[in-house]
Amino acid sequence: MSPSIDFTILIWSVIILFSAMALTIVIKEIYEYIIEKKGKKSKREVRFLKLKKENDNEQN
């Protein structure tokens, strides 16, 4: 293979990688938005509230 073909494959690999990462982030945000709209708490909120409750218990 010539160097130009290798470089093209590298560029396309990077483009596909970043596209997959962006798509993953978008899907995650949509999922969290749907959960919030239903009134349920996201995992992050539940974890935060649990840690906050534990800290309050330790202080008392």
PDB file of C-alpha atoms in Angstrom:
ATOM      1  CA  MET A   1       0.000   0.000   0.000  1.00  0.00           C
ATOM      2  CA  SER A   2       1.131   3.509  -0.665  1.00  0.00           C
ATOM      3  CA  PRO A   3       1.533   6.032   2.164  1.00  0.00           C
ATOM      4  CA  SER A   4      -1.378   8.141   0.908  1.00  0.00           C
ATOM      5  CA  ILE A   5      -3.799   5.210   1.259  1.00  0.00           C
ATOM      6  CA  ASP A   6      -2.572   4.533   4.808  1.00  0.00           C
ATOM      7  CA  PHE A   7      -3.057   8.194   5.692  1.00  0.00           C
ATOM      8  CA  THR A   8      -6.585   8.178   4.233  1.00  0.00           C
ATOM      9  CA  ILE A   9      -7.480   5.076   6.248  1.00  0.00           C
ATOM     10  CA  LEU A  10      -6.112   6.734   9.397  1.00  0.00           C
ATOM     11  CA  ILE A  11      -8.167   9.892   8.810  1.00  0.00           C
ATOM     12  CA  TRP A  12     -11.363   7.898   8.209  1.00  0.00           C
ATOM     13  CA  SER A  13     -10.707   5.792  11.317  1.00  0.00           C
ATOM     14  CA  VAL A  14     -10.391   8.936  13.440  1.00  0.00           C
ATOM     15  CA  ILE A  15     -13.563  10.417  11.897  1.00  0.00           C
ATOM     16  CA  ILE A  16     -15.520   7.221  12.613  1.00  0.00           C
ATOM     17  CA  LEU A  17     -14.172   7.065  16.175  1.00  0.00           C
ATOM     18  CA  PHE A  18     -15.210  10.637  16.986  1.00  0.00           C
ATOM     19  CA  SER A  19     -18.590  10.147  15.317  1.00  0.00           C
ATOM     20  CA  ALA A  20     -19.231   7.096  17.493  1.00  0.00           C
ATOM     21  CA  MET A  21     -18.231   9.018  20.626  1.00  0.00           C
ATOM     22  CA  ALA A  22     -20.508  11.928  19.707  1.00  0.00           C
ATOM     23  CA  LEU A  23     -23.401   9.591  18.970  1.00  0.00           C
ATOM     24  CA  THR A  24     -22.923   7.866  22.334  1.00  0.00           C
ATOM     25  CA  ILE A  25     -23.029  11.214  24.153  1.00  0.00           C
ATOM     26  CA  VAL A  26     -26.157  12.307  22.267  1.00  0.00           C
ATOM     27  CA  ILE A  27     -27.960   9.034  23.024  1.00  0.00           C
ATOM     28  CA  LYS A  28     -27.011   9.327  26.715  1.00  0.00           C
ATOM     29  CA  GLU A  29     -28.328  12.905  26.914  1.00  0.00           C
ATOM     30  CA  ILE A  30     -31.596  11.946  25.188  1.00  0.00           C
ATOM     31  CA  TYR A  31     -32.010   8.983  27.568  1.00  0.00           C
ATOM     32  CA  GLU A  32     -31.475  11.198  30.631  1.00  0.00           C
ATOM     33  CA  TYR A  33     -33.894  13.812  29.230  1.00  0.00           C
ATOM     34  CA  ILE A  34     -36.605  11.175  28.717  1.00  0.00           C
ATOM     35  CA  ILE A  35     -36.115   9.849  32.263  1.00  0.00           C
ATOM     36  CA  GLU A  36     -36.333  13.397  33.690  1.00  0.00           C
ATOM     37  CA  LYS A  37     -39.487  14.054  31.685  1.00  0.00           C
ATOM     38  CA  LYS A  38     -41.110  10.947  33.177  1.00  0.00           C
ATOM     39  CA  GLY A  39     -40.303  12.313  36.631  1.00  0.00           C
ATOM     40  CA  LYS A  40     -37.801   9.643  37.564  1.00  0.00           C
ATOM     41  CA  LYS A  41     -34.381  10.567  38.849  1.00  0.00           C
ATOM     42  CA  SER A  42     -31.313   9.776  36.797  1.00  0.00           C
ATOM     43  CA  LYS A  43     -28.630   7.492  38.211  1.00  0.00           C
ATOM     44  CA  ARG A  44     -26.368  10.491  38.743  1.00  0.00           C
ATOM     45  CA  GLU A  45     -29.031  12.280  40.818  1.00  0.00           C
ATOM     46  CA  VAL A  46     -29.758   9.158  42.862  1.00  0.00           C
ATOM     47  CA  ARG A  47     -26.040   8.696  43.567  1.00  0.00           C
ATOM     48  CA  PHE A  48     -25.692  12.363  44.538  1.00  0.00           C
ATOM     49  CA  LEU A  49     -28.685  12.256  46.875  1.00  0.00           C
ATOM     50  CA  LYS A  50     -27.395   9.027  48.447  1.00  0.00           C
ATOM     51  CA  LEU A  51     -23.957  10.548  49.098  1.00  0.00           C
ATOM     52  CA  LYS A  52     -25.554  13.731  50.436  1.00  0.00           C
ATOM     53  CA  LYS A  53     -27.696  11.693  52.818  1.00  0.00           C
ATOM     54  CA  GLU A  54     -24.641   9.746  54.027  1.00  0.00           C
ATOM     55  CA  ASN A  55     -22.726  12.987  54.631  1.00  0.00           C
ATOM     56  CA  ASP A  56     -25.651  14.448  56.571  1.00  0.00           C
ATOM     57  CA  ASN A  57     -25.793  11.305  58.722  1.00  0.00           C
ATOM     58  CA  GLU A  58     -22.058  11.480  59.424  1.00  0.00           C
ATOM     59  CA  GLN A  59     -22.298  15.126  60.485  1.00  0.00           C
ATOM     60  CA  ASN A  60     -25.153  14.452  62.921  1.00  0.00           C
TER      61      ASN A  60
END
